[in-house]
Amino acid sequence: MVDTNAGTNTNTVQVDPKLLEILVCPLTKGPLDYDPAAQELISKQAGLAYPIRDGIPIMLADEARQLDGT
């Protein structure tokens, strides 16, 4: 569901669009936006950014970063 770019020297992870259709914010149950530069899934409703570590979305509110301006 999450593909790393094999053969490249970057740590960029491509998140499968089907996975984004399934995943929701655990707090608001709202949609998430993928930020490839920051390797985060963004919940605009909750004002949180959930990290993606080693290609695995960490969907725990305690692990999420508070977005600026919220």
mmCIF file of N, CA and C in Angstrom:
data_model
loop_
_atom_site.group_PDB
_atom_site.id
_atom_site.type_symbol
_atom_site.label_atom_id
_atom_site.label_comp_id
_atom_site.label_asym_id
_atom_site.label_seq_id
_atom_site.Cartn_x
_atom_site.Cartn_y
_atom_site.Cartn_z
ATOM 1 N N MET A 1 0.804 -1.194 0.000
ATOM 2 C CA MET A 1 0.000 0.000 0.000
ATOM 3 C C MET A 1 0.847 1.258 0.000
ATOM 4 N N VAL A 2 2.034 1.159 0.553
ATOM 5 C CA VAL A 2 2.943 2.291 0.551
ATOM 6 C C VAL A 2 4.203 1.836 -0.157
ATOM 7 N N ASP A 3 4.602 2.545 -1.201
ATOM 8 C CA ASP A 3 5.761 2.166 -1.991
ATOM 9 C C ASP A 3 6.887 3.145 -1.742
ATOM 10 N N THR A 4 8.078 2.604 -1.444
ATOM 11 C CA THR A 4 9.250 3.465 -1.401
ATOM 12 C C THR A 4 9.836 3.476 -2.793
ATOM 13 N N ASN A 5 10.541 4.523 -3.120
ATOM 14 C CA ASN A 5 11.141 4.636 -4.446
ATOM 15 C C ASN A 5 12.432 3.841 -4.472
ATOM 16 N N ALA A 6 12.345 2.568 -4.798
ATOM 17 C CA ALA A 6 13.522 1.715 -4.877
ATOM 18 C C ALA A 6 14.429 2.228 -5.990
ATOM 19 N N GLY A 7 15.724 2.173 -5.746
ATOM 20 C CA GLY A 7 16.673 2.603 -6.748
ATOM 21 C C GLY A 7 16.981 4.086 -6.710
ATOM 22 N N THR A 8 16.430 4.799 -5.750
ATOM 23 C CA THR A 8 16.742 6.217 -5.613
ATOM 24 C C THR A 8 17.388 6.441 -4.261
ATOM 25 N N ASN A 9 18.021 7.575 -4.110
ATOM 26 C CA ASN A 9 18.698 7.891 -2.861
ATOM 27 C C ASN A 9 17.867 8.765 -1.949
ATOM 28 N N THR A 10 16.586 8.933 -2.250
ATOM 29 C CA THR A 10 15.733 9.772 -1.418
ATOM 30 C C THR A 10 14.911 8.902 -0.486
ATOM 31 N N ASN A 11 14.391 9.513 0.567
ATOM 32 C CA ASN A 11 13.527 8.806 1.502
ATOM 33 C C ASN A 11 12.066 9.090 1.223
ATOM 34 N N THR A 12 11.760 9.564 0.024
ATOM 35 C CA THR A 12 10.393 9.891 -0.335
ATOM 36 C C THR A 12 9.568 8.621 -0.428
ATOM 37 N N VAL A 13 8.387 8.672 0.141
ATOM 38 C CA VAL A 13 7.474 7.539 0.115
ATOM 39 C C VAL A 13 6.245 7.953 -0.666
ATOM 40 N N GLN A 14 5.799 7.091 -1.551
ATOM 41 C CA GLN A 14 4.577 7.338 -2.302
ATOM 42 C C GLN A 14 3.444 6.601 -1.605
ATOM 43 N N VAL A 15 2.437 7.318 -1.171
ATOM 44 C CA VAL A 15 1.290 6.706 -0.507
ATOM 45 C C VAL A 15 0.267 6.335 -1.568
ATOM 46 N N ASP A 16 -0.189 5.104 -1.514
ATOM 47 C CA ASP A 16 -1.185 4.605 -2.456
ATOM 48 C C ASP A 16 -2.464 5.426 -2.317
ATOM 49 N N PRO A 17 -2.985 5.970 -3.416
ATOM 50 C CA PRO A 17 -4.227 6.752 -3.339
ATOM 51 C C PRO A 17 -5.396 5.968 -2.744
ATOM 52 N N LYS A 18 -5.410 4.661 -2.935
ATOM 53 C CA LYS A 18 -6.478 3.837 -2.350
ATOM 54 C C LYS A 18 -6.388 3.838 -0.828
ATOM 55 N N LEU A 19 -5.168 3.876 -0.306
ATOM 56 C CA LEU A 19 -4.982 3.947 1.143
ATOM 57 C C LEU A 19 -5.516 5.273 1.674
ATOM 58 N N LEU A 20 -5.270 6.357 0.943
ATOM 59 C CA LEU A 20 -5.771 7.669 1.371
ATOM 60 C C LEU A 20 -7.293 7.718 1.372
ATOM 61 N N GLU A 21 -7.917 6.953 0.489
ATOM 62 C CA GLU A 21 -9.384 6.898 0.470
ATOM 63 C C GLU A 21 -9.926 6.198 1.709
ATOM 64 N N ILE A 22 -9.158 5.271 2.257
ATOM 65 C CA ILE A 22 -9.602 4.471 3.404
ATOM 66 C C ILE A 22 -9.281 5.155 4.731
ATOM 67 N N LEU A 23 -8.076 5.724 4.834
ATOM 68 C CA LEU A 23 -7.637 6.328 6.092
ATOM 69 C C LEU A 23 -8.391 7.620 6.385
ATOM 70 N N VAL A 24 -8.754 7.788 7.641
ATOM 71 C CA VAL A 24 -9.371 9.022 8.115
ATOM 72 C C VAL A 24 -8.698 9.424 9.418
ATOM 73 N N CYS A 25 -8.887 10.655 9.807
ATOM 74 C CA CYS A 25 -8.369 11.130 11.084
ATOM 75 C C CYS A 25 -9.052 10.350 12.205
ATOM 76 N N PRO A 26 -8.289 9.792 13.135
ATOM 77 C CA PRO A 26 -8.908 9.031 14.220
ATOM 78 C C PRO A 26 -9.738 9.893 15.174
ATOM 79 N N LEU A 27 -9.512 11.198 15.191
ATOM 80 C CA LEU A 27 -10.273 12.078 16.081
ATOM 81 C C LEU A 27 -11.552 12.593 15.439
ATOM 82 N N THR A 28 -11.444 13.072 14.196
ATOM 83 C CA THR A 28 -12.598 13.703 13.548
ATOM 84 C C THR A 28 -13.303 12.795 12.551
ATOM 85 N N LYS A 29 -12.640 11.719 12.168
ATOM 86 C CA LYS A 29 -13.128 10.811 11.107
ATOM 87 C C LYS A 29 -13.193 11.523 9.765
ATOM 88 N N GLY A 30 -12.499 12.655 9.656
ATOM 89 C CA GLY A 30 -12.466 13.427 8.421
ATOM 90 C C GLY A 30 -11.342 12.980 7.505
ATOM 91 N N PRO A 31 -11.319 13.508 6.279
ATOM 92 C CA PRO A 31 -10.309 13.113 5.295
ATOM 93 C C PRO A 31 -8.921 13.629 5.660
ATOM 94 N N LEU A 32 -7.927 12.986 5.071
ATOM 95 C CA LEU A 32 -6.535 13.355 5.282
ATOM 96 C C LEU A 32 -5.911 13.763 3.956
ATOM 97 N N ASP A 33 -5.006 14.723 4.005
ATOM 98 C CA ASP A 33 -4.233 15.134 2.836
ATOM 99 C C ASP A 33 -2.799 14.665 3.032
ATOM 100 N N TYR A 34 -2.202 14.174 1.952
ATOM 101 C CA TYR A 34 -0.828 13.683 2.002
ATOM 102 C C TYR A 34 0.145 14.802 1.671
ATOM 103 N N ASP A 35 1.130 15.022 2.539
ATOM 104 C CA ASP A 35 2.200 15.992 2.301
ATOM 105 C C ASP A 35 3.490 15.206 2.061
ATOM 106 N N PRO A 36 3.869 14.995 0.789
ATOM 107 C CA PRO A 36 5.041 14.170 0.507
ATOM 108 C C PRO A 36 6.348 14.786 1.000
ATOM 109 N N ALA A 37 6.459 16.102 1.010
ATOM 110 C CA ALA A 37 7.695 16.750 1.453
ATOM 111 C C ALA A 37 7.940 16.517 2.940
ATOM 112 N N ALA A 38 6.884 16.594 3.737
ATOM 113 C CA ALA A 38 7.008 16.421 5.189
ATOM 114 C C ALA A 38 6.786 14.977 5.619
ATOM 115 N N GLN A 39 6.346 14.113 4.692
ATOM 116 C CA GLN A 39 6.010 12.728 5.010
ATOM 117 C C GLN A 39 4.996 12.682 6.151
ATOM 118 N N GLU A 40 3.869 13.373 5.932
ATOM 119 C CA GLU A 40 2.800 13.449 6.924
ATOM 120 C C GLU A 40 1.444 13.334 6.249
ATOM 121 N N LEU A 41 0.478 12.870 7.022
ATOM 122 C CA LEU A 41 -0.923 12.898 6.624
ATOM 123 C C LEU A 41 -1.573 14.007 7.434
ATOM 124 N N ILE A 42 -2.185 14.963 6.754
ATOM 125 C CA ILE A 42 -2.696 16.177 7.383
ATOM 126 C C ILE A 42 -4.201 16.087 7.584
ATOM 127 N N SER A 43 -4.636 16.341 8.820
ATOM 128 C CA SER A 43 -6.055 16.481 9.128
ATOM 129 C C SER A 43 -6.315 17.964 9.355
ATOM 130 N N LYS A 44 -6.913 18.614 8.355
ATOM 131 C CA LYS A 44 -7.208 20.041 8.482
ATOM 132 C C LYS A 44 -8.262 20.280 9.555
ATOM 133 N N GLN A 45 -9.219 19.365 9.694
ATOM 134 C CA GLN A 45 -10.283 19.523 10.689
ATOM 135 C C GLN A 45 -9.729 19.494 12.104
ATOM 136 N N ALA A 46 -8.795 18.585 12.375
ATOM 137 C CA ALA A 46 -8.224 18.465 13.718
ATOM 138 C C ALA A 46 -7.020 19.377 13.914
ATOM 139 N N GLY A 47 -6.456 19.893 12.815
ATOM 140 C CA GLY A 47 -5.257 20.708 12.923
ATOM 141 C C GLY A 47 -4.045 19.895 13.317
ATOM 142 N N LEU A 48 -3.994 18.643 12.836
ATOM 143 C CA LEU A 48 -2.908 17.737 13.195
ATOM 144 C C LEU A 48 -2.251 17.160 11.952
ATOM 145 N N ALA A 49 -0.965 16.826 12.087
ATOM 146 C CA ALA A 49 -0.210 16.164 11.032
ATOM 147 C C ALA A 49 0.312 14.844 11.589
ATOM 148 N N TYR A 50 -0.147 13.752 11.004
ATOM 149 C CA TYR A 50 0.265 12.415 11.436
ATOM 150 C C TYR A 50 1.505 11.998 10.649
ATOM 151 N N PRO A 51 2.568 11.575 11.329
ATOM 152 C CA PRO A 51 3.809 11.238 10.626
ATOM 153 C C PRO A 51 3.714 9.906 9.887
ATOM 154 N N ILE A 52 4.532 9.804 8.851
ATOM 155 C CA ILE A 52 4.727 8.535 8.157
ATOM 156 C C ILE A 52 6.164 8.135 8.430
ATOM 157 N N ARG A 53 6.361 7.011 9.102
ATOM 158 C CA ARG A 53 7.698 6.546 9.465
ATOM 159 C C ARG A 53 7.963 5.202 8.809
ATOM 160 N N ASP A 54 9.050 5.127 8.085
ATOM 161 C CA ASP A 54 9.422 3.900 7.374
ATOM 162 C C ASP A 54 8.277 3.392 6.514
ATOM 163 N N GLY A 55 7.533 4.327 5.915
ATOM 164 C CA GLY A 55 6.435 3.966 5.029
ATOM 165 C C GLY A 55 5.146 3.597 5.726
ATOM 166 N N ILE A 56 5.099 3.749 7.056
ATOM 167 C CA ILE A 56 3.916 3.367 7.831
ATOM 168 C C ILE A 56 3.282 4.615 8.442
ATOM 169 N N PRO A 57 2.023 4.911 8.094
ATOM 170 C CA PRO A 57 1.339 6.040 8.727
ATOM 171 C C PRO A 57 1.102 5.757 10.216
ATOM 172 N N ILE A 58 1.507 6.680 11.065
ATOM 173 C CA ILE A 58 1.321 6.550 12.515
ATOM 174 C C ILE A 58 0.066 7.347 12.870
ATOM 175 N N MET A 59 -1.045 6.638 13.025
ATOM 176 C CA MET A 59 -2.350 7.280 13.199
ATOM 177 C C MET A 59 -2.734 7.396 14.675
ATOM 178 N N LEU A 60 -1.814 7.877 15.474
ATOM 179 C CA LEU A 60 -2.045 8.086 16.903
ATOM 180 C C LEU A 60 -2.011 9.583 17.187
ATOM 181 N N ALA A 61 -3.044 10.088 17.842
ATOM 182 C CA ALA A 61 -3.112 11.518 18.146
ATOM 183 C C ALA A 61 -1.916 11.964 18.985
ATOM 184 N N ASP A 62 -1.426 11.099 19.854
ATOM 185 C CA ASP A 62 -0.279 11.440 20.694
ATOM 186 C C ASP A 62 1.003 11.619 19.880
ATOM 187 N N GLU A 63 1.070 11.008 18.713
ATOM 188 C CA GLU A 63 2.245 11.103 17.850
ATOM 189 C C GLU A 63 2.122 12.225 16.824
ATOM 190 N N ALA A 64 0.939 12.805 16.693
ATOM 191 C CA ALA A 64 0.689 13.828 15.680
ATOM 192 C C ALA A 64 1.278 15.172 16.101
ATOM 193 N N ARG A 65 1.634 15.945 15.091
ATOM 194 C CA ARG A 65 2.166 17.291 15.294
ATOM 195 C C ARG A 65 1.027 18.293 15.124
ATOM 196 N N GLN A 66 0.969 19.262 16.033
ATOM 197 C CA GLN A 66 -0.021 20.337 15.929
ATOM 198 C C GLN A 66 0.357 21.238 14.762
ATOM 199 N N LEU A 67 -0.599 21.538 13.890
ATOM 200 C CA LEU A 67 -0.334 22.416 12.754
ATOM 201 C C LEU A 67 -0.231 23.862 13.210
ATOM 202 N N ASP A 68 0.580 24.627 12.515
ATOM 203 C CA ASP A 68 0.719 26.055 12.814
ATOM 204 C C ASP A 68 -0.597 26.764 12.559
ATOM 205 N N GLY A 69 -0.937 27.715 13.407
ATOM 206 C CA GLY A 69 -2.138 28.517 13.221
ATOM 207 C C GLY A 69 -3.418 27.865 13.693
ATOM 208 N N THR A 70 -3.304 26.765 14.449
ATOM 209 C CA THR A 70 -4.518 26.119 14.965
ATOM 210 C C THR A 70 -4.536 26.164 16.464
#
